[in-house]
XYZ file of C-alpha atoms in Angstrom:
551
model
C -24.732 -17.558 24.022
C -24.063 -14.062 25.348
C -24.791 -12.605 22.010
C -28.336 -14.358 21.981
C -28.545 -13.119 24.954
C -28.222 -9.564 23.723
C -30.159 -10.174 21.115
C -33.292 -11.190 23.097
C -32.772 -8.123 25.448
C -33.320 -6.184 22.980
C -36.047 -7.575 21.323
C -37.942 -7.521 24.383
C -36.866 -3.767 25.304
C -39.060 -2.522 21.857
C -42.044 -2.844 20.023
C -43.103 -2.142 16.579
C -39.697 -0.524 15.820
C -40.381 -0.941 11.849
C -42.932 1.919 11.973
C -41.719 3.592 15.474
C -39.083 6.122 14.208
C -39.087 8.457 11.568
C -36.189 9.196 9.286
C -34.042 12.158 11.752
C -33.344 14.331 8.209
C -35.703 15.711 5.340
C -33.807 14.808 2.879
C -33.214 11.490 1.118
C -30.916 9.209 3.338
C -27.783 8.530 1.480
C -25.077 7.112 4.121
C -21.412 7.920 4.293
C -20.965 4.872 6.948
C -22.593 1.939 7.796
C -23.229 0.206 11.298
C -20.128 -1.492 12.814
C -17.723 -0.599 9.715
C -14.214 -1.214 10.644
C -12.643 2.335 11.599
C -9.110 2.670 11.870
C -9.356 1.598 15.726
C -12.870 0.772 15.997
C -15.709 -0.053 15.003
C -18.552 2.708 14.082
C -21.431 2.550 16.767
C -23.938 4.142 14.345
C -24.843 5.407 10.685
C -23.551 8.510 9.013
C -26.099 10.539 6.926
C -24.602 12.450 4.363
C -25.928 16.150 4.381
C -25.231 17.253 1.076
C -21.820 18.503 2.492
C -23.775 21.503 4.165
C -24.286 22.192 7.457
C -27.457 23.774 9.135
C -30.080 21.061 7.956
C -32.945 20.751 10.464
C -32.906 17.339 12.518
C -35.718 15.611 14.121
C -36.456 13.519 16.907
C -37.579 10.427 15.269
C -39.815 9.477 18.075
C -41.176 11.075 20.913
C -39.286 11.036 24.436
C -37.116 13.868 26.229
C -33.652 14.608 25.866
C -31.632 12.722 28.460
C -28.285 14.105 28.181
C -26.696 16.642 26.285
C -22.637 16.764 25.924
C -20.067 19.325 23.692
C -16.154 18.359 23.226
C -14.196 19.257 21.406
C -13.330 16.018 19.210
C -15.351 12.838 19.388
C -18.956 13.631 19.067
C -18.476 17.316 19.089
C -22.260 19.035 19.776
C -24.572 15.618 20.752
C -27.440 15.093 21.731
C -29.420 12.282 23.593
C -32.784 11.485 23.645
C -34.569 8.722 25.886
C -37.721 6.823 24.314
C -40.863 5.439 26.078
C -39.741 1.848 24.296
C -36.839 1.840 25.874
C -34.455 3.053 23.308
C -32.313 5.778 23.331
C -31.445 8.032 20.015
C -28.287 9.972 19.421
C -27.268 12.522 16.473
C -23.482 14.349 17.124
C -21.416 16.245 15.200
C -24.775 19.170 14.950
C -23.807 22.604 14.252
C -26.449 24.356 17.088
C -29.006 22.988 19.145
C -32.613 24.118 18.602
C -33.791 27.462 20.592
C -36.021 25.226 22.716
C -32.936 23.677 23.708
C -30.514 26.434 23.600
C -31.099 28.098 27.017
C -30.720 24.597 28.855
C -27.037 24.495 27.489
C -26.255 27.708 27.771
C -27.022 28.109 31.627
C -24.903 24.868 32.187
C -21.832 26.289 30.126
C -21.715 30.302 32.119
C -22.562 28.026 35.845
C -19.482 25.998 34.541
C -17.724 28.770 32.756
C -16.645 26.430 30.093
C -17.630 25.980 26.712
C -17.036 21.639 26.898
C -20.355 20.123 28.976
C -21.258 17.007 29.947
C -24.978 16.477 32.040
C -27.738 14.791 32.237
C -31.440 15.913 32.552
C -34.968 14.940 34.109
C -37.565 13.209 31.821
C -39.733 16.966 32.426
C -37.166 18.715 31.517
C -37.143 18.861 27.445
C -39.670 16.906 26.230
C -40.049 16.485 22.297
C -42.017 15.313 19.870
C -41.493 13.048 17.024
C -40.383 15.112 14.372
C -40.061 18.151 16.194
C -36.341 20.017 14.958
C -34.088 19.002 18.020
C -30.867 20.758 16.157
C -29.137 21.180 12.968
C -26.250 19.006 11.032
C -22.868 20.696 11.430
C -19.311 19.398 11.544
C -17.994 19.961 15.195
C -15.701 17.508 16.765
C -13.770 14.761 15.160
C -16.017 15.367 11.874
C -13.925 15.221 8.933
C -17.019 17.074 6.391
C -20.503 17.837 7.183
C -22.589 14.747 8.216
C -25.136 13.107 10.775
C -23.541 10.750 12.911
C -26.865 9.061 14.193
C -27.132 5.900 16.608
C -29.841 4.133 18.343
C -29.435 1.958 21.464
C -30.519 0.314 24.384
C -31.553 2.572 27.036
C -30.648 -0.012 29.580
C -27.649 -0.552 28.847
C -26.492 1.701 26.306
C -25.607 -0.868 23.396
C -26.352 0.153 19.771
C -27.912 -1.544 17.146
C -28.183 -0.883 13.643
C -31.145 1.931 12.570
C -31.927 0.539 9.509
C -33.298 -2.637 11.090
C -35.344 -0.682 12.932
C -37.089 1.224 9.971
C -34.627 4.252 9.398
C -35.007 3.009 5.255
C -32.118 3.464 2.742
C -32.763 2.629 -1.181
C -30.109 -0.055 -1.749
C -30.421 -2.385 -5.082
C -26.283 -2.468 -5.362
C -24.737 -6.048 -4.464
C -21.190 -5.751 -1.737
C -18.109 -5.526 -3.941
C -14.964 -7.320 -3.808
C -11.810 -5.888 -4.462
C -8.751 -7.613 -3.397
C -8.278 -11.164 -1.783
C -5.385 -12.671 0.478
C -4.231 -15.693 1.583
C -2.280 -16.082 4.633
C 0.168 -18.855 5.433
C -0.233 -19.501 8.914
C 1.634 -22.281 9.547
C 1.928 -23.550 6.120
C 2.581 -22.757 2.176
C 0.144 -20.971 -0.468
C 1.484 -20.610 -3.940
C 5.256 -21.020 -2.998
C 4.737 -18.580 -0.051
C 5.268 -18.588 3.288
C 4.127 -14.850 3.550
C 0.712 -13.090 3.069
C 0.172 -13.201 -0.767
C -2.153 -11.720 -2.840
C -4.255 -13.893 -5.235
C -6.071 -12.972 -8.547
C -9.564 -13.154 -9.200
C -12.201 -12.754 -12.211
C -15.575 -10.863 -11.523
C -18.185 -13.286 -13.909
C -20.917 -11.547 -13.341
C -22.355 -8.865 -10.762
C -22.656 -11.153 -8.070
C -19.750 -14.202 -8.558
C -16.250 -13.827 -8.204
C -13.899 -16.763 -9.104
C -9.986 -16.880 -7.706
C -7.926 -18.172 -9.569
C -6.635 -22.432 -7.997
C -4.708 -21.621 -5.233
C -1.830 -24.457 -4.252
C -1.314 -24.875 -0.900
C -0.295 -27.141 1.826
C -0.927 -26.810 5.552
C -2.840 -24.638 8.392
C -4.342 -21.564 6.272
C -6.505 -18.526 6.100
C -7.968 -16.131 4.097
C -8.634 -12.196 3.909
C -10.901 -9.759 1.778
C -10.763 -6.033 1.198
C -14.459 -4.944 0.240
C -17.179 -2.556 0.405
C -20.882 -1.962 -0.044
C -22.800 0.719 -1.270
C -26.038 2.186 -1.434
C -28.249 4.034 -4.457
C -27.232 7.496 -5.365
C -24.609 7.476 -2.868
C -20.518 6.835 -3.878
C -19.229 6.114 -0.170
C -17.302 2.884 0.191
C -19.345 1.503 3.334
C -18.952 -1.281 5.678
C -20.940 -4.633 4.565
C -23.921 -6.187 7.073
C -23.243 -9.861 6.882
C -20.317 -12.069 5.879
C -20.569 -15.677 5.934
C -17.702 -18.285 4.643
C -17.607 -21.871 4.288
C -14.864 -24.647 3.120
C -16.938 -27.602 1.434
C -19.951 -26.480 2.424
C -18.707 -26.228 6.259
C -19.029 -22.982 8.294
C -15.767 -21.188 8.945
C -16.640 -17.841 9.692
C -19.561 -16.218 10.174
C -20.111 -12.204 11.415
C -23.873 -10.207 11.402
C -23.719 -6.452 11.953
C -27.169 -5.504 14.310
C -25.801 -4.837 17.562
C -22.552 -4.268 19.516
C -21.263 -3.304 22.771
C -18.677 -0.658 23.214
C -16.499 -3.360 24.605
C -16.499 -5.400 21.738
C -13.844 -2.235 19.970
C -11.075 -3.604 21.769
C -11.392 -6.613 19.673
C -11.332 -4.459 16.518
C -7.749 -4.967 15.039
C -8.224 -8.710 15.362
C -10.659 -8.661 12.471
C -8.191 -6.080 11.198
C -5.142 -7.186 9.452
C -3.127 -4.109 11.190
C 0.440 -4.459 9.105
C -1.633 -4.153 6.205
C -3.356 -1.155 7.179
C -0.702 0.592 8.600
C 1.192 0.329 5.299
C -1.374 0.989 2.685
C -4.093 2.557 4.829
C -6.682 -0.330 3.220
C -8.585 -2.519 5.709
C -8.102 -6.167 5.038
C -10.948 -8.053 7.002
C -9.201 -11.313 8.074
C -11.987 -13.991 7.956
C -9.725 -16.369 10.681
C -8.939 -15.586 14.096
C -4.591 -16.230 14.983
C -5.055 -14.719 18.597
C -5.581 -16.677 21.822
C -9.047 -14.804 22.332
C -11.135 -14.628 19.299
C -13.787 -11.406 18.487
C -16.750 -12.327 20.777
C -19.441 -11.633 18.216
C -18.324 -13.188 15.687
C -18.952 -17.154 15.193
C -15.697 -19.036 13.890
C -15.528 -22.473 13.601
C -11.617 -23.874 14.383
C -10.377 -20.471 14.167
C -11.770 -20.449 10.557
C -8.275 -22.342 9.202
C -8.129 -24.250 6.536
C -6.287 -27.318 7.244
C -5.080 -27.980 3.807
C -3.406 -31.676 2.640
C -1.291 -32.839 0.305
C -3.750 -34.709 -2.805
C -6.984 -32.850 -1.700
C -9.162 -30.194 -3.426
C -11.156 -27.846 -1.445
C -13.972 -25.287 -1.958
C -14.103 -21.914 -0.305
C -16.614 -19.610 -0.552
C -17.292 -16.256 0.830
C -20.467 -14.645 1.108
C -20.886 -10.810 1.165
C -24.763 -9.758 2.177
C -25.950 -6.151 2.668
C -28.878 -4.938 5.057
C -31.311 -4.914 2.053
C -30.233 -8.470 1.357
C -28.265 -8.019 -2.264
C -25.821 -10.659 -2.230
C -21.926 -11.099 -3.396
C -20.664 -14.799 -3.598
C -16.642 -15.843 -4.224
C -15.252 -18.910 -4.768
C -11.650 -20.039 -4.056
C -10.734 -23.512 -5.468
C -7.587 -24.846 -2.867
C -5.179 -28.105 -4.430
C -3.502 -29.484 -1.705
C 0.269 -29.821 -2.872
C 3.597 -29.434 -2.063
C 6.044 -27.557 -3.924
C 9.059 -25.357 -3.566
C 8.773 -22.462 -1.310
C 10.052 -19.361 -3.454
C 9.273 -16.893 -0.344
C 10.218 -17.446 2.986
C 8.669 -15.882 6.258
C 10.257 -12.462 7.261
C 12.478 -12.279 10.272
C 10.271 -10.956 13.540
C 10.555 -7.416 14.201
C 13.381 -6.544 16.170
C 13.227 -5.818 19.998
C 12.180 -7.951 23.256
C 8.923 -10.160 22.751
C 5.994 -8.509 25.079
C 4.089 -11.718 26.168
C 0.047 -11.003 27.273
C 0.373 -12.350 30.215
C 3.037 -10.478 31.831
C 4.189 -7.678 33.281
C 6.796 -5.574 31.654
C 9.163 -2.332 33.190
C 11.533 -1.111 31.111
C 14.295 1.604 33.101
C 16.836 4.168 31.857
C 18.555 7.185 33.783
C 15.579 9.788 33.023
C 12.920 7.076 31.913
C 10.708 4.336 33.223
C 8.163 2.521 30.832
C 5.195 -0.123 32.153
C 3.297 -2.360 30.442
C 0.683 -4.042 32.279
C -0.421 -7.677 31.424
C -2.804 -7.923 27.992
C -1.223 -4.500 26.845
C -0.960 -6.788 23.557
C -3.292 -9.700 22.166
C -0.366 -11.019 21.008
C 3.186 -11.418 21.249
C 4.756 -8.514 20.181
C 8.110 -7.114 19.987
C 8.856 -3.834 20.834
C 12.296 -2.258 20.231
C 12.903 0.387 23.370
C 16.131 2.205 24.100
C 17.054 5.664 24.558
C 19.266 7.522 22.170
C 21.171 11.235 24.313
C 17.420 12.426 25.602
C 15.013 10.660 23.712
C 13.248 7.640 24.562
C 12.415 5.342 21.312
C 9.939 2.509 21.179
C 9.577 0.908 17.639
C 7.620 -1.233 15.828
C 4.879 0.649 13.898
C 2.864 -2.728 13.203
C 2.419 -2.533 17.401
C -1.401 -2.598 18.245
C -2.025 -1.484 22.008
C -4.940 -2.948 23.644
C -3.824 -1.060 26.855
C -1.787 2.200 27.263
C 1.358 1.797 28.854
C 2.339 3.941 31.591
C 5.309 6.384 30.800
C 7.680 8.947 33.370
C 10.046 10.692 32.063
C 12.446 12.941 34.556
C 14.814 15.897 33.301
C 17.141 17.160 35.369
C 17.285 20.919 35.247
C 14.015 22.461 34.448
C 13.116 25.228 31.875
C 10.416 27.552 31.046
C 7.938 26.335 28.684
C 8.836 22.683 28.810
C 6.643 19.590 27.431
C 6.715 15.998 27.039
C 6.150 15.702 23.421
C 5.714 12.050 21.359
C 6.991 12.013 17.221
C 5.421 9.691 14.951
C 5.829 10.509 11.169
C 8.350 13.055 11.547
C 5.539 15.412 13.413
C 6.088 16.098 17.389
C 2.554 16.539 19.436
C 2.352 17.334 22.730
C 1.267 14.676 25.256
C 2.033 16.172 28.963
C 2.533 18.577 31.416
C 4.992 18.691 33.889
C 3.314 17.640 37.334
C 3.699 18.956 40.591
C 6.539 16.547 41.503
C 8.878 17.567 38.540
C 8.375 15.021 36.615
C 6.369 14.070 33.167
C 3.786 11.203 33.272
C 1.372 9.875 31.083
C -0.468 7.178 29.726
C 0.050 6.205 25.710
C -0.747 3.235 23.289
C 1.606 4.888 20.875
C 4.741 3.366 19.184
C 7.344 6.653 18.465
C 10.109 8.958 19.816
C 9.316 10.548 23.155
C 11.531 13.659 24.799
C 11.062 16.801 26.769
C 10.913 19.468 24.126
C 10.384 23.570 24.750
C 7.724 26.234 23.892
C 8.483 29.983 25.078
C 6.291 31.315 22.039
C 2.933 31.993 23.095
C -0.232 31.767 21.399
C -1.507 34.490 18.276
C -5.016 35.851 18.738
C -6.278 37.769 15.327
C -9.258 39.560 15.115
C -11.220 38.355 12.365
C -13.832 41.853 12.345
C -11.317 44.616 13.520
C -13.643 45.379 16.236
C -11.191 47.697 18.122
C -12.976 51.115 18.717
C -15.435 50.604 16.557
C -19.616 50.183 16.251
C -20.599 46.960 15.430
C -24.413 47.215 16.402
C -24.917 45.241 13.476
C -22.826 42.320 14.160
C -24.271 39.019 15.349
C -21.011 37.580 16.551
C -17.300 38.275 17.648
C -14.632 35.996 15.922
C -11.460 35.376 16.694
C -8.276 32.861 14.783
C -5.902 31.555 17.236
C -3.202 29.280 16.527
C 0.103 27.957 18.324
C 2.893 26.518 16.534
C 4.392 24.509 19.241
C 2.600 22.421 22.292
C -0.982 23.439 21.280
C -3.896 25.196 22.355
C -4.783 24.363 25.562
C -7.805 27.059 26.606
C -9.143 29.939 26.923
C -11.155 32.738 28.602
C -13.190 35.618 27.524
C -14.386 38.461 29.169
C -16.995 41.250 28.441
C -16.970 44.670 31.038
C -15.478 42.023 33.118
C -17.838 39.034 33.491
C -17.123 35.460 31.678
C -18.777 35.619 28.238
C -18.811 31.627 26.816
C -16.277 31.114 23.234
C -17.420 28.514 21.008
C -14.472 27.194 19.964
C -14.301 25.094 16.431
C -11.056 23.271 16.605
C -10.555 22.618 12.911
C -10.969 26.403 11.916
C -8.951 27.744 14.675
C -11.815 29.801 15.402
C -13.290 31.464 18.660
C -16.575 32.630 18.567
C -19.036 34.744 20.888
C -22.449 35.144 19.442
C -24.613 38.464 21.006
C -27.316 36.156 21.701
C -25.792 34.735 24.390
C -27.637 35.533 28.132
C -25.087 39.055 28.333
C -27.355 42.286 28.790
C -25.732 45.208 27.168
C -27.091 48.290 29.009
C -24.399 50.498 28.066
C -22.834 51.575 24.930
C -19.106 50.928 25.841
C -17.751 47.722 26.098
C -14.480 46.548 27.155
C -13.390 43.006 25.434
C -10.673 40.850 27.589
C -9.392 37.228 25.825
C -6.740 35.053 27.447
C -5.349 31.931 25.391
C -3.225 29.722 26.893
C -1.116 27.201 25.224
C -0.257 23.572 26.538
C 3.231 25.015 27.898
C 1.959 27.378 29.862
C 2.480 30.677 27.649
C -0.181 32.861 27.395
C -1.449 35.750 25.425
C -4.261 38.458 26.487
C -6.179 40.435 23.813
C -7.567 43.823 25.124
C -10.196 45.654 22.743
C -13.124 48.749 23.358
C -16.124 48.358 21.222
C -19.155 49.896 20.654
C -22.332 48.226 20.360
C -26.405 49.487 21.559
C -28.924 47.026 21.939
């Protein structure tokens, strides 16, 4: 009900959508993610537009409106953008590599008021207005970009909800059906072909839209999984599919439809998610049945979508894989319902105390106290937590936290340069500082090793132009490479004959940048250059340079 809800909102909240925007690139639109795709801990709120793996390509407003809000960081989003429409819609393209110069001087003032290079605000509707198709930035790779690409959403002014772009007109050539590429079957509480674990079965492609698996024998309460993809013409990206529908004898099981969702509905992600699977081989196994207490609010099971399998019956399931441009993928999975010898029995629980949802958990040791607050897990879930000399250990790396867990961690005697620092896959990261009390506290939804580790080494600052005592009238920028080998970067501050000058900061290149065009006024001829970088322990290192430079 909520979801029609939704849907009507929305409906109601536009008009005309179909011929309302315009594409936001030049080029053709060839996607490197699709609407709601599962994501290793979410679900993706938009479209990604492949930019021929360059950055710099002009981007439009695809309707008129003003920009509403206007936010740099330096991973999620990166450089974004927000525009507000007159039908009540709301447009959104991050990762950009600059903002256009109509824009430009709006962000800048806000960075040198804050003195920081990371902004978040919000503007009047006079403020910026655009045009549809008027060049509102260009495509970059800032933030938690992993290549050059337009992340690109539209939502609900309102309320701030997306919903899929190419429903709404953004048009992407697609004649290629969903593909299928492996199939499970999960013994719930029951056997599939001498199993009692998750077992993968075999299946023949007969054409470009069937699939047949081969009989599966089973007996009891079970369910079934898929690993597939969809793509689109002239692009090779393995994308998320729009619609998947599955039956048993003709009966609804399951039944999902990609065109809107709320932020909220992420935390439901890894129960669509077979997370084991993924954590092993890194491949997402959509689980079309639901084996938690609360089941993903958008999507429309029917008993949980288990098959209820018994002895002397045959059953039919079928799968249905649809894309946005409706090409169509169909498998069938004949089920025999017999009883035979199980060859493989269900693995032993992980080892550790079972964390209930509905409870409170507090875990205490000499230098360590851990919380868990009620609905940390969907699930019950065993976590493995002791400490070994100084280090606190929680295990189970199949652990999916719905909730971060609340962590202090006290040491004793206190040393220069210390950090709380958390080691998954045999690499340390920093995750705090040490507070004003003494003591270490944070918040995680992290399985791993935690202890108090040391940094005295501080930061290295290279100069990428050698600007010391030179003239560098011709230069359009100052760049600098810093890097720290143990807690991190933390920040940073430049100076130029003593006032704040704003560093861009790209994290993945290591790279510092001031760019002359900045609001500085260079009335004389020498300059004096100061740069501070701190790391996350506290060690700092200060770069002092005269240059020469007439403007």
């Amino acid at each position: 009900m909520n979801r029609i809800i939704l849907l009507c909102t929305l409906c109601c909240c536009r008009f005309s959508l179909a011929q309302y925007y315009q594409p936001p690139v030049d080029i053709p639109i060839q996607l490197s993610g699709t609407f709601a795709e599962l994501r290793g801990t979410h679900f993706h709120a938009g479209i990604d537009i492949r930019t021929q793996s360059k950055e710099g390509l002009p981007l439009r407003a695809v309707a008129e409106g003003y920009v509403s809000r206007i936010k740099i960081q330096q991973g999620g989003y990166g450089k974004a953008l927000y525009i507000n429409h007159p039908n009540g819609t709301t447009s959104l393209y991050a990762h950009l590599q600059r903002y256009s110069d109509k824009i430009v001087p709006h962000v800048r003032k806000k960075q040198y008021d804050k003195k920081s290079y990371t902004i978040n605000f919000y503007t009047e509707p006079d403020d910026i207005k655009v045009k549809k198709g008027e060049i509102i930035g260009y495509s970059g790779n800032t933030g938690s970009s992993l290549g050059p690409h337009l992340h690109f959403e539209l939502r609900s002014t309102a309320n701030q909800i997306p919903f899929n772009p190419i429903l709404e007109g953004i048009y992407v050539p697609d004649s290629i059906r969903p593909v299928i590429k492996q199939v499970f079957a999960y013994p719930i509480d029951g056997v599939v072909n001498q199993s009692e674990e998750k077992i993968q079965l075999n299946f023949t492609q007969k054409n470009d839209s069937l699939y047949i698996a081969d009989k599966v024998v089973a007996l009891g309460k079970i369910g079934f999984g898929l690993v597939h993809f969809d793509r689109q013409d002239n692009s090779y990206n393995k994308n998320g599919t729009f619609e998947i529908l599955a039956t048993i004898n003709g009966n609804q099981r399951f039944s999902a439809r990609f065109d809107t969702l709320s932020f909220d509905d992420t935390a439901h992600m890894h129960k669509l998610l077979d997370y084991r699977h993924y954590v092993e081989t890194e491949k997402k196994v959509m689980r079309l049945f639901n084996p938690f207490l609360e089941a993903v609010p958008f999507v429309d099971f029917s008993e949980n979508g288990w098959i209820h399998v018994e002895e002397a019956e045959s059953y039919t399931y079928n799968v249905t894989l649809r894309d946005i441009a409706g090409n169509s993928t169909s498998l069938i999975i004949p089920i025999i319902g017999k009883k035979e010898e199980v060859w493989v029995q269900k693995k032993p629980p992980q080892k550790g105390k079972t964390i209930h949802p509905n409870r409170d958990y507090l875990f205490e040791f000499d230098s360590a106290k851990l919380y868990l607050d009620a609905k940390t897990f969907s699930e019950p879930t065993p976590l493995n937590v002791f400490m070994d000399k100084d280090t606190l250990n929680i295990e189970n790396p199949y652990a999916y936290f719905n909730k971060a867990y609340k962590l202090t961690f006290e040491k004793k005697y206190t040393l220069r340069g210390e950090y709380l620092a958390l080691k998954r896959k045999n690499q340390w990261r920093f995750i705090a500082k040490r507070n004003p009390k003494g003591k270490f506290t944070t918040k995680l939804r992290s399985t791993g090793a935690i202890a108090v580790l040391q940094d005295t080494i501080p930061p290295t600052v290279t100069d990428q132009k050698n600007i010391s005592n030179r003239w560098i009238s011709l230069e359009k920028d100052i760049r600098f490479t810093i890097k720290d080998k143990g807690s991190g970067i933390d920040r940073f501050e430049g100076y130029l004959n003593g006032k704040w000058i704003l560093f861009e900061y790209e994290q993945k290149k290591n790279e510092l940048t001031f760019r002359f065009k900045d609001p500085i006024k260079l009335s004389q001829v020498k300059h004096k250059l100061k740069l501070i970088v701190w790391d996350k322990a506290g060690n700092n290192t200060t770069f002092d340079t005269t240059f020469y430079r007439k403007e």
